Amino acid sequence: MFHVLVIDDDTSFVRLLEKRLKSFIEDLSIYHFSSLAEVRAFLKTETKESFQLVFLDQHLPDGSGIDLLREGWFENLAVISVSSDDAPDMPGENVKAGAMYFLNKINLTEPLFKPLVCGILDRNKIQQEMSDIKLNTARMETVKTLVSTLRHEINNPLGAVLGAAYLLKNSSDLKEDQKEAARLVESSGKRIKHVLDELCKAISLEPVSKAEQRVFHIPGDKPWE
Amino acid sequence: MFHVLVIDDDTSFVRLLEKRLKSFIEDLSIYHFSSLAEVRAFLKTETKESFQLVFLDQHLPDGSGIDLLREGWFENLAVISVSSDDAPDMPGENVKAGAMYFLNKINLTEPLFKPLVCGILDRNKIQQEMSDIKLNTARMETVKTLVSTLRHEINNPLGAVLGAAYLLKNSSDLKEDQKEAARLVESSGKRIKHVLDELCKAISLEPVSKAEQRVFHIPGDKPWE
């Protein structure tokens, strides 16, 4: 089901729009509202994933459609603002407020309508995908940087902990409770090492030399040499 | 200086465009190219930050302007595709390929031109800013999640290391080299604690209860209870 939100109080335009959209969109379902108040009430109960395309008229009984754009209801959605008014400021204002395109209502019956709507939908999908990829890349790079930093900062003192624990554990002249304490140091140190190793494995961290590593500087420490 | 890239072999249109843009953009500077080959050569030497707006004609001597969009030269840039051709597929194809808008060349002399260009520039700036905010938020959330995980996973074994080291250090019957080993365990353990504490401080991690924490699961471990 392809859901389109149409916000317009001109019912004959809405009927025509539905007919045009049905000619190239299968399983079309239209949510139609005639005032800003109705749309706001609807949007409060719906998630943005409920529909894929918005047609937004400008002159509504209780205000202008551009208000909904400015209120941020349609972030990441393909919004096409429409009007029968050809006020020269309207297309620019709507694009600035977040519409992907502005159409005069007469464009509805022109041959450009179908390919333009399809192009807008395709573009919006591509934009969302690119945005998701960028976010995931940023997350992965951050994890790599942080884990790489931690591995460097923690591995040296951890090596000292494990080395000293090994020496103590193998001293022949320790009492049993002291050996037990040394074993506890060793097992706890290995546990910390395991956590770091698994994190490194999980992010497939390639071994890189210190000079090439991007790391967070631990506050209060001297910078690396 | 506001730099505009104009790709069009119709020099009278370019002169008119320059005149129109100058009427509302101060310090305008135009890079003008008449063929795809010239633009590609130019773009290879320039960074995208060199210009703020692109006008892209469709019919060029060595191909169509839309090819440049598809080749990905203009990612994140405000591109306005233009043509004197009113082929109905052209606006949709250009939007899909990444143009923010499509204008017929006759729109240049219409009153909507200035507010539309300004709206497109404003929108592109807002989009870039929102994208930067999203990326930074994703980075910060990732760091918080990871540090929070590490603090949980490492703090317990680290507490055991420090406790056992304290007991050993204060045993009256240890030999000096054994005490030295215990002191090394303690100082190294404190070093690890310092690294974790500073990271937590650096990200202003609020203390949150285990049940509310978002954490990474360390592979090979049992899930938290």
Coordinates of N, CA and C in Angstrom, one line a residue, chain A residues 75-76 88-89 91-92 95-98 101-102 111-112 115-116 119-120 122-123 126 134-135 138-139 142-143 146-147 150 153-154 157-158 160-161 164 168 171 173-175 178 181 185 188-189 191-192 194-195 198-199 218-219 221, chain B residues 75-76 88-89 91-92 95-98 100-102 111-112 115-116 119-120 122-123 126 134-135 138-139 142-143 146-147 150 153 157-158 160-161 164 168 171 173-175 178 181 185 188-189 191-192 194-195 198-199 218-219 221:
Chain A
E75 N 9.7 16.2 8.4 CA 11.2 16.0 8.3 C 11.4 14.7 7.5
N76 N 12.3 14.7 6.5 CA 12.7 13.6 5.7 C 11.6 13.1 4.8
P88 N 4.9 35.0 -6.8 CA 6.3 34.7 -7.1 C 7.1 34.2 -5.9
D89 N 6.8 34.6 -4.7 CA 7.6 34.2 -3.5 C 7.3 32.8 -3.0
P91 N 7.1 29.6 -4.3 CA 7.9 28.4 -4.5 C 9.2 28.5 -3.6
G92 N 9.9 29.6 -3.6 CA 11.1 29.8 -2.8 C 10.8 29.6 -1.4
V95 N 10.2 25.9 -0.6 CA 11.4 25.1 -0.7 C 12.3 25.4 0.5
K96 N 12.4 26.6 0.9 CA 13.2 27.0 2.1 C 12.6 26.3 3.4
A97 N 11.3 26.2 3.4 CA 10.6 25.6 4.6 C 10.7 24.1 4.6
G98 N 11.2 23.5 3.5 CA 11.4 22.0 3.5 C 10.6 21.3 2.4
Y101 N 9.5 20.3 -3.7 CA 9.2 21.0 -5.0 C 7.9 21.8 -4.8
F102 N 7.7 22.7 -5.7 CA 6.5 23.5 -5.7 C 5.8 23.3 -7.1
P111 N 2.2 16.7 -18.9 CA 2.9 15.5 -19.0 C 4.1 15.4 -18.0
L112 N 4.6 16.5 -17.5 CA 5.7 16.4 -16.6 C 5.3 15.9 -15.2
P115 N 6.5 12.0 -14.4 CA 7.9 11.8 -14.2 C 8.5 12.6 -13.0
L116 N 7.9 13.8 -12.8 CA 8.4 14.6 -11.7 C 8.2 14.0 -10.4
G119 N 10.4 11.1 -9.9 CA 11.8 11.6 -9.7 C 12.0 12.1 -8.2
I120 N 11.0 12.8 -7.7 CA 11.0 13.3 -6.3 C 11.0 12.2 -5.3
D122 N 12.0 9.0 -5.9 CA 13.3 8.3 -6.0 C 14.4 9.1 -5.3
R123 N 14.4 10.5 -5.5 CA 15.4 11.3 -4.9 C 15.4 11.2 -3.4
I126 N 16.8 8.0 -2.2 CA 18.3 8.0 -2.2 C 18.8 8.9 -1.1
K134 N 25.9 7.5 5.9 CA 26.7 8.5 6.6 C 26.7 8.3 8.1
L135 N 25.5 8.1 8.6 CA 25.4 8.0 10.1 C 26.1 6.7 10.5
A138 N 29.8 7.2 10.4 CA 30.3 8.0 11.5 C 30.3 7.2 12.8
R139 N 29.3 6.4 13.0 CA 29.3 5.6 14.3 C 30.4 4.6 14.3
T142 N 33.7 6.3 14.9 CA 33.9 6.7 16.2 C 34.2 5.5 17.1
V143 N 33.6 4.4 16.9 CA 33.9 3.2 17.7 C 35.3 2.8 17.5
L146 N 37.7 5.2 19.3 CA 37.7 5.1 20.7 C 38.3 3.8 21.2
V147 N 38.0 2.7 20.5 CA 38.6 1.4 20.9 C 40.1 1.4 20.7
L150 N 41.6 3.3 23.5 CA 41.5 2.6 24.7 C 42.6 1.5 24.7
E153 N 45.8 3.0 25.4 CA 46.0 3.6 26.8 C 45.9 2.5 27.9
I154 N 45.2 1.4 27.6 CA 45.0 0.4 28.7 C 46.0 -0.8 28.5
P157 N 49.5 -0.5 30.9 CA 49.3 -0.8 32.3 C 48.7 -2.3 32.6
L158 N 47.9 -2.7 31.6 CA 47.4 -4.1 31.8 C 48.5 -5.1 31.7
A160 N 51.5 -4.7 32.6 CA 52.2 -4.6 33.8 C 51.5 -5.4 34.9
V161 N 50.2 -5.3 35.0 CA 49.4 -6.0 36.0 C 49.5 -7.5 35.8
A164 N 53.2 -8.7 36.7 CA 53.5 -8.7 38.1 C 52.7 -9.8 38.8
L168 N 54.2 -13.0 41.1 CA 53.7 -13.2 42.5 C 53.1 -14.6 42.7
S171 N 55.7 -17.2 43.1 CA 56.7 -17.2 44.2 C 56.4 -18.3 45.1
D173 N 57.4 -18.8 48.1 CA 57.4 -18.5 49.5 C 56.1 -17.6 49.9
L174 N 55.1 -17.6 49.0 CA 53.9 -16.9 49.4 C 52.9 -17.8 50.2
K175 N 52.2 -17.2 51.1 CA 51.2 -17.9 51.8 C 50.0 -18.1 50.9
Q178 N 47.9 -15.2 50.1 CA 48.6 -14.2 49.2 C 48.6 -14.7 47.7
A181 N 45.3 -14.0 46.3 CA 45.1 -12.6 45.9 C 45.8 -12.4 44.5
V185 N 44.2 -11.2 41.0 CA 44.7 -10.1 40.1 C 44.8 -10.6 38.7
S188 N 41.4 -11.3 37.0 CA 40.7 -10.0 36.7 C 41.3 -9.3 35.6
G189 N 42.7 -9.3 35.6 CA 43.4 -8.7 34.5 C 43.1 -9.3 33.2
R191 N 40.4 -10.8 32.5 CA 39.0 -10.5 32.1 C 39.0 -9.1 31.4
I192 N 39.7 -8.1 31.9 CA 39.8 -6.8 31.2 C 40.4 -7.0 29.8
H194 N 40.2 -9.6 27.9 CA 39.2 -10.2 27.1 C 38.2 -9.2 26.6
V195 N 37.7 -8.3 27.5 CA 36.8 -7.3 27.0 C 37.4 -6.5 25.9
E198 N 37.8 -8.6 22.6 CA 36.6 -8.8 21.9 C 36.0 -7.6 21.2
L199 N 36.2 -6.5 21.9 CA 35.8 -5.2 21.2 C 36.6 -5.0 20.0
I218 N 43.6 11.4 26.1 CA 43.1 11.3 27.5 C 43.4 12.6 28.3
P219 N 42.4 13.3 28.7 CA 42.7 14.6 29.4 C 43.6 14.4 30.6
D221 N 46.7 13.8 30.4 CA 48.0 13.1 30.0 C 48.8 14.0 29.1
Chain B
E75 N 27.7 16.4 -4.9 CA 27.0 15.9 -3.7 C 26.9 17.1 -2.7
N76 N 25.8 17.3 -2.1 CA 25.5 18.3 -1.1 C 25.5 19.7 -1.6
P88 N 9.0 16.5 -21.0 CA 8.3 16.3 -19.8 C 9.1 15.4 -18.8
D89 N 10.0 14.6 -19.3 CA 10.8 13.7 -18.3 C 12.0 14.4 -17.7
P91 N 12.6 17.3 -15.9 CA 12.6 17.8 -14.5 C 12.8 16.6 -13.5
G92 N 11.9 15.6 -13.7 CA 12.0 14.4 -12.8 C 13.3 13.7 -12.8
V95 N 15.9 15.8 -10.9 CA 15.7 15.8 -9.5 C 16.2 14.5 -9.0
K96 N 15.8 13.4 -9.7 CA 16.3 12.0 -9.2 C 17.8 12.0 -9.2
A97 N 18.4 12.6 -10.2 CA 19.9 12.5 -10.2 C 20.6 13.4 -9.2
G98 N 19.8 14.3 -8.6 CA 20.4 15.1 -7.5 C 20.3 16.6 -7.6
M100 N 18.4 20.1 -7.1 CA 17.4 20.5 -6.2 C 16.2 21.1 -6.9
Y101 N 16.4 21.6 -8.1 CA 15.3 22.1 -8.9 C 15.6 22.1 -10.3
F102 N 14.5 22.2 -11.1 CA 14.6 22.3 -12.6 C 13.9 23.5 -13.0
P111 N 9.4 36.8 -12.1 CA 9.5 37.3 -10.8 C 9.9 36.2 -9.8
L112 N 9.5 34.9 -10.1 CA 9.8 33.9 -9.1 C 11.3 33.5 -9.0
P115 N 13.3 34.9 -5.6 CA 13.0 34.2 -4.4 C 13.2 32.7 -4.4
L116 N 13.1 32.1 -5.6 CA 13.3 30.6 -5.7 C 14.8 30.3 -5.5
G119 N 15.5 30.7 -1.9 CA 14.9 29.6 -1.1 C 15.7 28.3 -1.2
I120 N 16.2 28.1 -2.4 CA 17.0 26.9 -2.7 C 18.3 26.9 -1.9
D122 N 18.9 28.8 0.8 CA 18.7 28.7 2.3 C 18.4 27.2 2.6
R123 N 17.6 26.5 1.8 CA 17.2 25.1 2.1 C 18.5 24.2 2.2
I126 N 20.4 24.8 5.3 CA 19.7 24.2 6.5 C 19.9 22.7 6.4
K134 N 23.1 15.8 13.0 CA 22.7 14.4 13.1 C 24.0 13.5 13.2
L135 N 25.0 13.9 12.4 CA 26.3 13.1 12.5 C 27.0 13.3 13.9
A138 N 25.1 11.3 16.4 CA 25.3 9.9 16.3 C 26.7 9.6 16.9
R139 N 27.7 10.4 16.6 CA 29.0 10.2 17.2 C 29.0 10.2 18.7
T142 N 27.3 7.3 20.2 CA 28.1 6.1 20.1 C 29.2 6.0 21.2
V143 N 29.8 7.2 21.4 CA 30.9 7.3 22.4 C 30.3 7.0 23.8
L146 N 29.5 3.3 24.2 CA 30.7 2.5 24.3 C 31.4 2.7 25.6
V147 N 31.5 3.9 26.0 CA 32.2 4.2 27.3 C 31.4 3.6 28.5
L150 N 32.0 -0.1 28.5 CA 33.4 -0.4 29.0 C 33.5 -0.2 30.5
E153 N 31.9 -3.1 32.1 CA 32.6 -4.4 31.9 C 34.0 -4.4 32.6
P157 N 36.2 -6.1 37.3 CA 37.5 -6.8 37.5 C 38.6 -5.8 37.9
L158 N 38.5 -4.5 37.6 CA 39.5 -3.5 38.0 C 39.4 -3.3 39.5
A160 N 38.6 -5.6 41.6 CA 39.2 -6.8 42.2 C 40.8 -6.7 42.1
V161 N 41.3 -6.2 41.0 CA 42.7 -6.0 40.9 C 43.3 -5.0 42.0
A164 N 43.0 -6.6 45.6 CA 44.0 -7.6 45.9 C 45.4 -7.0 46.0
L168 N 48.0 -7.3 49.2 CA 49.4 -7.8 49.0 C 50.4 -6.8 49.5
S171 N 50.9 -6.7 53.1 CA 51.3 -7.9 53.9 C 52.7 -7.6 54.5
D173 N 54.8 -9.8 55.6 CA 55.8 -10.8 55.4 C 56.2 -11.0 53.9
L174 N 55.9 -10.0 53.1 CA 56.4 -10.1 51.7 C 57.8 -9.6 51.6
K175 N 58.5 -10.2 50.6 CA 59.9 -9.7 50.4 C 59.8 -8.4 49.6
Q178 N 58.6 -8.7 46.0 CA 57.2 -9.0 45.9 C 56.3 -7.8 46.2
A181 N 56.3 -5.7 43.2 CA 55.3 -6.3 42.2 C 53.9 -5.8 42.5
V185 N 51.3 -3.5 40.4 CA 49.9 -3.9 40.1 C 49.0 -2.7 40.4
S188 N 49.5 0.4 38.1 CA 48.9 0.1 36.8 C 47.4 0.1 36.8
G189 N 46.9 -0.5 37.8 CA 45.4 -0.6 37.9 C 44.8 0.8 38.0
R191 N 46.1 3.5 36.9 CA 46.3 4.1 35.6 C 45.1 3.8 34.7
I192 N 44.7 2.5 34.7 CA 43.6 2.1 33.9 C 42.3 2.8 34.4
H194 N 42.2 5.6 35.8 CA 42.3 7.1 35.4 C 41.8 7.3 34.0
V195 N 42.2 6.4 33.1 CA 41.8 6.5 31.7 C 40.3 6.4 31.6
E198 N 38.6 9.5 33.1 CA 38.7 10.7 32.3 C 37.8 10.7 31.1
L199 N 37.7 9.5 30.5 CA 36.8 9.4 29.4 C 35.3 9.6 29.8
I218 N 29.4 -7.7 25.1 CA 30.7 -8.2 24.8 C 30.6 -9.6 24.3
P219 N 31.0 -9.9 23.0 CA 30.8 -11.2 22.5 C 31.4 -12.3 23.4
D221 N 30.3 -13.3 26.1 CA 29.7 -13.2 27.5 C 28.3 -13.6 27.5

